[in-house]
Amino acid sequence: MLRIGLVMLQGARHSHISALERASSETGIGIEIHELRKASDLESSEPHAIVMPGGESTTMRLTGNDAISSLLPAVFEWIRADQMRPVLGTCAGAILLAEPGDGGGPLVDASVERNGFGSQAESFQAEIDAIALDREFPGVFIRAPRFADIGDDAQVVARLGDEAVGVMTRNRMALTFHPELSQDSGFHEWLLETTAKQWVEA
Ligand code: GLN
């Protein structure tokens, strides 16, 4: 049974729960989802992988760094402890991976521009090329960030036309769209399969 930690700071997290459950039945990989609100939740649940949902990154930084929660520093410490730990960050979660803002350097090798698609196209849906899944994928973009620079240590895992909308550095994947809001649980299946390989078969 894999333990998946879901960062519950703000924003739509419940759709990640359904996407993870669908991914679990698709792959046959059993999971337990642990909702993380405080640093102590991370310690007690000892997750094998973490999902960082979207929301508003400024709000998430505030709530995640307050003295009662202290969840964000604990999550960053958990990720930094082993560069192979599987992490899926979507939208604002991708912003936090690219710019953790804790003085410790980026967790994926890319920089982002917040709300990079501007106000005319604040939110839209488009078929993207999900390179990591080897198929098209329905991309749901909501006030999405845009990757500015992508470094050598990041691999592009999703494209909208010519533009990268997903990158991965080792087992840390940052997507600027919301895979949990589509019916296709492919990226969540990627997380479960990667986690199973990382922890169970290793
Ligand atoms: N615009 C948000 C931010 O800058 C991200 C939006 C989202 O997660 N849907 O944090």
CSV table of C-alpha atoms and ligand atoms in Angstrom, one decimal, residues 54-57 91-92 95 114-115 142-143 178, ligand 1:
chain,number,residue,atom,x,y,z
A,54,GLY,CA,-3.1,24.3,-7.4
A,55,GLY,CA,-4.6,27.3,-5.7
A,56,GLU,CA,-3.1,30.7,-5.2
A,57,SER,CA,0.6,30.4,-4.6
A,91,CYS,CA,-0.4,24.9,-11.4
A,92,ALA,CA,0.4,26.8,-8.1
A,95,ILE,CA,5.1,27.4,-9.1
A,114,ARG,CA,2.9,33.5,-12.7
A,115,ASN,CA,-0.4,34.1,-14.6
A,142,ILE,CA,-6.7,28.1,-14.9
A,143,ARG,CA,-4.8,31.4,-14.5
A,178,HIS,CA,-4.8,20.8,-13.8
B,1,GLN,N1,-2.5,32.0,-10.6
B,1,GLN,C1,-2.2,31.1,-9.5
B,1,GLN,C2,-0.9,31.5,-8.8
B,1,GLN,O1,-0.2,32.4,-9.3
B,1,GLN,C3,-2.1,29.7,-9.9
B,1,GLN,C4,-3.5,29.3,-10.4
B,1,GLN,C5,-3.8,27.8,-10.1
B,1,GLN,O2,-3.2,27.1,-9.4
B,1,GLN,N2,-4.9,27.4,-10.7
B,1,GLN,O3,-0.5,31.0,-7.8
